[in-house]
Amino acid sequence: MVVSGDVTFKGKSFGYSQALNFFENTWLKNNGARNRFISCPGNHDKCNGGFDEFDKFLYGIRRDHKFDFSKNSNSILEFDGVVFLALNSSFHLKHEYGLIDLDALKECINKSGIIRKPNIKIAVLHHHLIGAQEDDISTIRNSLPLISLLDDLSFDLILHGHRHSQMSIYVGKNKMQVISTRSLNFDSSRLVNGMNLISYENGDWFSKSMMLSEDNSMVDGLTFR
Ligand SMILES: [Fe+2]
């Protein structure tokens, strides 16, 4: 389960207790493993000036401190031959746009042996890498060096949130696939609420869109389809 940020809205702490309750009922009670819950903060997750509340939410699900976004702008972990790199594109604490802490990321990569192993590698971050609309200024501002760094490390997949809409592109010499995620409870009448079921077959990634609702009027009563 990958949750690519904006767990709460406008830094409201009660959003984390709602989200914890939601994932306890949907993920943990359906045998979802605690250590297979991967997340990174979004621009709405800065709460009381930092990411302590976000970390507490993640601890509530994972029961470990593998992710510590109040102190670090990135985290690397591995299980079952898959490396996940979770990046906080809101580390600079400005909600208007995304930015990657490249110096910290390079230091983390230099210290981490696992990231150079020939595993499947997936980066998870919140903001989108490439702009799509004239009036959207929130794109990650240093995407190019990030893409170059991940490409050099032979990353396979980049998952991001923030845009609430479907996006799938290939970047870099290794043709890393970039897939946007969906929203679960976004206040919109458009077809944005749902989850993506991502699979890997014969060297290619596939994203199946599962819609939660056409609008938010009956979110509690709807199921995925
Ligand atoms: Fe966002």
mmCIF file of C-alpha atoms and ligand atoms in Angstrom:
data_model
loop_
_atom_site.group_PDB
_atom_site.id
_atom_site.type_symbol
_atom_site.label_atom_id
_atom_site.label_comp_id
_atom_site.label_asym_id
_atom_site.label_seq_id
_atom_site.Cartn_x
_atom_site.Cartn_y
_atom_site.Cartn_z
ATOM 1 C CA MET A 1 0.000 0.000 0.000
ATOM 2 C CA VAL A 2 1.514 3.264 -1.118
ATOM 3 C CA VAL A 3 0.028 6.538 0.110
ATOM 4 C CA SER A 4 1.767 9.388 -1.651
ATOM 5 C CA GLY A 5 0.990 12.258 0.719
ATOM 6 C CA ASP A 6 -1.774 14.697 1.668
ATOM 7 C CA VAL A 7 -3.022 12.293 4.311
ATOM 8 C CA THR A 8 -4.741 15.217 6.018
ATOM 9 C CA PHE A 9 -6.025 18.559 4.675
ATOM 10 C CA LYS A 10 -4.427 21.948 5.432
ATOM 11 C CA GLY A 11 -2.382 20.468 8.287
ATOM 12 C CA LYS A 12 -5.426 19.598 10.425
ATOM 13 C CA SER A 13 -4.350 16.987 12.994
ATOM 14 C CA PHE A 14 -7.771 15.286 13.143
ATOM 15 C CA GLY A 15 -7.248 14.189 9.528
ATOM 16 C CA TYR A 16 -4.538 11.813 10.751
ATOM 17 C CA SER A 17 -6.828 10.074 13.244
ATOM 18 C CA GLN A 18 -9.450 9.726 10.485
ATOM 19 C CA ALA A 19 -6.835 8.298 8.118
ATOM 20 C CA LEU A 20 -5.450 5.921 10.765
ATOM 21 C CA ASN A 21 -8.966 4.651 11.427
ATOM 22 C CA PHE A 22 -9.559 4.237 7.677
ATOM 23 C CA PHE A 23 -6.369 2.221 7.074
ATOM 24 C CA GLU A 24 -6.905 0.115 10.206
ATOM 25 C CA ASN A 25 -10.299 -0.900 8.815
ATOM 26 C CA THR A 26 -9.283 -1.321 5.189
ATOM 27 C CA TRP A 27 -5.624 -2.408 5.261
ATOM 28 C CA LEU A 28 -4.701 -3.876 8.652
ATOM 29 C CA LYS A 29 -8.006 -5.706 9.307
ATOM 30 C CA ASN A 30 -7.782 -7.286 5.853
ATOM 31 C CA ASN A 31 -4.344 -8.764 6.600
ATOM 32 C CA GLY A 32 -2.379 -5.890 5.080
ATOM 33 C CA ALA A 33 1.129 -6.135 6.544
ATOM 34 C CA ARG A 34 2.232 -3.193 8.665
ATOM 35 C CA ASN A 35 5.672 -3.100 7.029
ATOM 36 C CA ARG A 36 4.140 -2.966 3.539
ATOM 37 C CA PHE A 37 2.578 0.436 4.163
ATOM 38 C CA ILE A 38 4.756 3.045 2.428
ATOM 39 C CA SER A 39 4.114 6.762 2.562
ATOM 40 C CA CYS A 40 5.614 10.227 2.157
ATOM 41 C CA PRO A 41 4.254 13.622 3.253
ATOM 42 C CA GLY A 42 2.391 16.024 0.962
ATOM 43 C CA ASN A 43 1.979 19.786 1.042
ATOM 44 C CA HIS A 44 -1.111 19.467 3.270
ATOM 45 C CA ASP A 45 0.730 17.297 5.809
ATOM 46 C CA LYS A 46 2.767 20.067 7.426
ATOM 47 C CA CYS A 47 1.084 20.236 10.814
ATOM 48 C CA ASN A 48 2.139 22.685 13.574
ATOM 49 C CA GLY A 49 5.121 23.666 11.433
ATOM 50 C CA GLY A 50 6.494 20.177 10.767
ATOM 51 C CA PHE A 51 5.859 16.495 10.173
ATOM 52 C CA ASP A 52 5.617 15.095 13.733
ATOM 53 C CA GLU A 53 1.915 14.332 13.313
ATOM 54 C CA PHE A 54 2.566 12.638 9.980
ATOM 55 C CA ASP A 55 5.258 10.467 11.596
ATOM 56 C CA LYS A 56 2.861 9.538 14.421
ATOM 57 C CA PHE A 57 0.258 8.508 11.835
ATOM 58 C CA LEU A 58 2.808 6.312 10.057
ATOM 59 C CA TYR A 59 3.966 4.802 13.346
ATOM 60 C CA GLY A 60 0.321 4.014 14.133
ATOM 61 C CA ILE A 61 0.236 1.770 11.078
ATOM 62 C CA ARG A 62 3.816 0.497 10.750
ATOM 63 C CA ARG A 63 4.775 0.420 14.468
ATOM 64 C CA ASP A 64 8.345 1.256 13.567
ATOM 65 C CA HIS A 65 10.386 4.353 12.830
ATOM 66 C CA LYS A 66 11.731 3.424 9.390
ATOM 67 C CA PHE A 67 10.249 6.666 8.140
ATOM 68 C CA ASP A 68 11.150 9.757 10.157
ATOM 69 C CA PHE A 69 10.145 12.748 8.072
ATOM 70 C CA SER A 70 10.322 15.179 10.984
ATOM 71 C CA LYS A 71 14.104 14.668 10.929
ATOM 72 C CA ASN A 72 14.886 13.358 7.422
ATOM 73 C CA SER A 73 13.698 14.395 3.977
ATOM 74 C CA ASN A 74 13.980 10.849 2.617
ATOM 75 C CA SER A 75 13.975 7.190 3.640
ATOM 76 C CA ILE A 76 15.035 3.968 1.939
ATOM 77 C CA LEU A 77 13.750 0.528 2.780
ATOM 78 C CA GLU A 78 13.681 -2.863 1.139
ATOM 79 C CA PHE A 79 11.522 -5.943 1.317
ATOM 80 C CA ASP A 80 11.064 -8.939 -0.988
ATOM 81 C CA GLY A 81 13.716 -7.647 -3.391
ATOM 82 C CA VAL A 82 11.997 -4.301 -3.900
ATOM 83 C CA VAL A 83 13.632 -1.042 -2.814
ATOM 84 C CA PHE A 84 11.360 1.865 -1.912
ATOM 85 C CA LEU A 85 12.742 5.386 -1.752
ATOM 86 C CA ALA A 86 10.264 7.725 -0.046
ATOM 87 C CA LEU A 87 10.966 11.431 -0.607
ATOM 88 C CA ASN A 88 9.434 14.413 1.137
ATOM 89 C CA SER A 89 8.875 16.974 -1.649
ATOM 90 C CA SER A 90 7.451 19.332 1.019
ATOM 91 C CA PHE A 91 10.574 19.280 3.221
ATOM 92 C CA HIS A 92 11.153 22.997 2.526
ATOM 93 C CA LEU A 93 7.829 23.713 4.301
ATOM 94 C CA LYS A 94 6.439 25.849 1.471
ATOM 95 C CA HIS A 95 3.043 24.639 0.381
ATOM 96 C CA GLU A 96 3.095 26.387 -3.000
ATOM 97 C CA TYR A 97 5.444 24.019 -4.810
ATOM 98 C CA GLY A 98 7.451 20.816 -4.593
ATOM 99 C CA LEU A 99 11.200 20.583 -4.088
ATOM 100 C CA ILE A 100 13.561 17.663 -3.515
ATOM 101 C CA ASP A 101 16.336 17.862 -0.916
ATOM 102 C CA LEU A 102 18.994 16.717 -3.389
ATOM 103 C CA ASP A 103 21.974 17.145 -1.037
ATOM 104 C CA ALA A 104 20.335 14.963 1.613
ATOM 105 C CA LEU A 105 19.262 12.457 -1.034
ATOM 106 C CA LYS A 106 22.799 12.130 -2.421
ATOM 107 C CA GLU A 107 24.150 11.669 1.112
ATOM 108 C CA CYS A 108 21.512 9.019 1.813
ATOM 109 C CA ILE A 109 22.344 7.207 -1.437
ATOM 110 C CA ASN A 110 26.075 7.263 -0.662
ATOM 111 C CA LYS A 111 25.437 5.733 2.769
ATOM 112 C CA SER A 112 22.909 3.142 1.600
ATOM 113 C CA GLY A 113 24.204 -0.068 0.074
ATOM 114 C CA ILE A 114 20.789 -1.435 -0.853
ATOM 115 C CA ILE A 115 20.034 1.248 -3.406
ATOM 116 C CA ARG A 116 22.898 0.045 -5.613
ATOM 117 C CA LYS A 117 21.739 -3.581 -5.612
ATOM 118 C CA PRO A 118 20.052 -4.816 -8.799
ATOM 119 C CA ASN A 119 16.586 -4.805 -7.240
ATOM 120 C CA ILE A 120 13.342 -3.370 -8.474
ATOM 121 C CA LYS A 121 13.436 0.248 -7.333
ATOM 122 C CA ILE A 122 10.423 2.440 -6.725
ATOM 123 C CA ALA A 123 10.495 6.117 -5.718
ATOM 124 C CA VAL A 124 7.479 7.550 -3.893
ATOM 125 C CA LEU A 125 6.933 11.293 -3.626
ATOM 126 C CA HIS A 126 4.048 13.714 -3.482
ATOM 127 C CA HIS A 127 4.369 16.460 -6.099
ATOM 128 C CA HIS A 128 4.381 15.811 -9.833
ATOM 129 C CA LEU A 129 7.584 15.979 -11.851
ATOM 130 C CA ILE A 130 6.290 17.632 -14.999
ATOM 131 C CA GLY A 131 3.819 20.491 -15.310
ATOM 132 C CA ALA A 132 0.506 19.956 -17.046
ATOM 133 C CA GLN A 133 -1.473 23.193 -16.715
ATOM 134 C CA GLU A 134 -0.643 26.848 -17.299
ATOM 135 C CA ASP A 135 -1.973 27.947 -13.900
ATOM 136 C CA ASP A 136 -0.271 25.188 -11.883
ATOM 137 C CA ILE A 137 2.924 26.385 -10.197
ATOM 138 C CA SER A 138 3.207 23.453 -7.800
ATOM 139 C CA THR A 139 5.408 21.132 -9.916
ATOM 140 C CA ILE A 140 8.682 19.971 -8.328
ATOM 141 C CA ARG A 141 11.146 22.730 -9.219
ATOM 142 C CA ASN A 142 14.265 20.578 -9.363
ATOM 143 C CA SER A 143 12.788 17.581 -11.200
ATOM 144 C CA LEU A 144 15.544 17.362 -13.804
ATOM 145 C CA PRO A 145 18.442 16.525 -11.419
ATOM 146 C CA LEU A 146 16.122 14.166 -9.521
ATOM 147 C CA ILE A 147 15.186 12.294 -12.705
ATOM 148 C CA SER A 148 18.857 12.132 -13.697
ATOM 149 C CA LEU A 149 19.854 10.761 -10.272
ATOM 150 C CA LEU A 150 17.109 8.109 -10.222
ATOM 151 C CA ASP A 151 17.854 7.180 -13.831
ATOM 152 C CA ASP A 152 21.560 6.680 -13.023
ATOM 153 C CA LEU A 153 20.520 4.352 -10.185
ATOM 154 C CA SER A 154 18.291 2.380 -12.580
ATOM 155 C CA PHE A 155 15.025 3.133 -10.840
ATOM 156 C CA ASP A 156 12.042 1.383 -12.408
ATOM 157 C CA LEU A 157 9.046 3.353 -11.244
ATOM 158 C CA ILE A 158 8.171 6.749 -9.750
ATOM 159 C CA LEU A 159 4.824 7.124 -7.982
ATOM 160 C CA HIS A 160 3.483 10.538 -7.086
ATOM 161 C CA GLY A 161 0.337 12.160 -5.761
ATOM 162 C CA HIS A 162 -0.863 15.781 -5.675
ATOM 163 C CA ARG A 163 -2.506 16.069 -9.087
ATOM 164 C CA HIS A 164 -5.630 13.961 -8.416
ATOM 165 C CA SER A 165 -5.721 12.807 -12.006
ATOM 166 C CA GLN A 166 -4.310 10.050 -14.158
ATOM 167 C CA MET A 167 -0.831 10.611 -15.507
ATOM 168 C CA SER A 168 1.560 8.047 -16.910
ATOM 169 C CA ILE A 169 4.783 8.950 -18.713
ATOM 170 C CA TYR A 170 8.257 7.513 -19.302
ATOM 171 C CA VAL A 171 11.419 9.474 -18.522
ATOM 172 C CA GLY A 172 15.175 8.979 -18.699
ATOM 173 C CA LYS A 173 17.423 6.675 -20.695
ATOM 174 C CA ASN A 174 16.049 3.693 -18.743
ATOM 175 C CA LYS A 175 12.468 4.728 -19.520
ATOM 176 C CA MET A 176 11.408 4.949 -15.883
ATOM 177 C CA GLN A 177 7.660 4.953 -15.679
ATOM 178 C CA VAL A 178 6.033 7.806 -13.764
ATOM 179 C CA ILE A 179 2.501 7.093 -12.537
ATOM 180 C CA SER A 180 0.243 9.436 -10.590
ATOM 181 C CA THR A 181 -1.961 8.081 -7.852
ATOM 182 C CA ARG A 182 -5.598 8.970 -7.148
ATOM 183 C CA SER A 183 -7.388 10.550 -4.193
ATOM 184 C CA LEU A 184 -9.668 8.881 -1.704
ATOM 185 C CA ASN A 185 -11.848 11.730 -0.499
ATOM 186 C CA PHE A 186 -11.109 14.778 -2.610
ATOM 187 C CA ASP A 187 -13.852 17.389 -2.647
ATOM 188 C CA SER A 188 -14.595 17.331 -6.352
ATOM 189 C CA SER A 189 -17.316 16.232 -8.723
ATOM 190 C CA ARG A 190 -14.751 14.945 -11.207
ATOM 191 C CA LEU A 191 -13.681 11.328 -11.596
ATOM 192 C CA VAL A 192 -10.672 11.588 -9.313
ATOM 193 C CA ASN A 193 -11.502 9.541 -6.224
ATOM 194 C CA GLY A 194 -10.177 6.029 -6.219
ATOM 195 C CA MET A 195 -7.020 3.929 -6.062
ATOM 196 C CA ASN A 196 -4.623 2.577 -8.633
ATOM 197 C CA LEU A 197 -3.805 -1.109 -8.568
ATOM 198 C CA ILE A 198 -0.264 -1.328 -9.910
ATOM 199 C CA SER A 199 1.163 -4.555 -11.262
ATOM 200 C CA TYR A 200 4.411 -5.637 -12.897
ATOM 201 C CA GLU A 201 4.440 -8.121 -15.771
ATOM 202 C CA ASN A 202 7.172 -9.000 -18.253
ATOM 203 C CA GLY A 203 9.228 -5.935 -17.433
ATOM 204 C CA ASP A 204 6.355 -3.472 -17.705
ATOM 205 C CA TRP A 205 4.240 -1.662 -15.146
ATOM 206 C CA PHE A 206 0.471 -1.499 -15.411
ATOM 207 C CA SER A 207 -1.857 0.782 -13.513
ATOM 208 C CA LYS A 208 -5.491 -0.204 -13.203
ATOM 209 C CA SER A 209 -7.713 2.636 -12.075
ATOM 210 C CA MET A 210 -10.327 1.703 -9.477
ATOM 211 C CA MET A 211 -12.924 4.429 -9.048
ATOM 212 C CA LEU A 212 -14.413 5.103 -5.634
ATOM 213 C CA SER A 213 -17.168 7.451 -6.706
ATOM 214 C CA GLU A 214 -18.219 9.947 -9.335
ATOM 215 C CA ASP A 215 -18.588 12.594 -6.651
ATOM 216 C CA ASN A 216 -18.327 12.872 -2.890
ATOM 217 C CA SER A 217 -22.029 12.881 -2.087
ATOM 218 C CA MET A 218 -22.120 9.236 -0.951
ATOM 219 C CA VAL A 219 -18.500 8.385 -0.280
ATOM 220 C CA ASP A 220 -19.266 6.303 2.814
ATOM 221 C CA GLY A 221 -21.708 4.132 0.912
ATOM 222 C CA LEU A 222 -19.646 3.356 -2.141
ATOM 223 C CA THR A 223 -17.177 0.638 -2.981
ATOM 224 C CA PHE A 224 -14.342 0.406 -5.478
ATOM 225 C CA ARG A 225 -15.199 -0.707 -8.992
HETATM 226 FE FE FE B 1 -0.856 18.010 -2.625
#
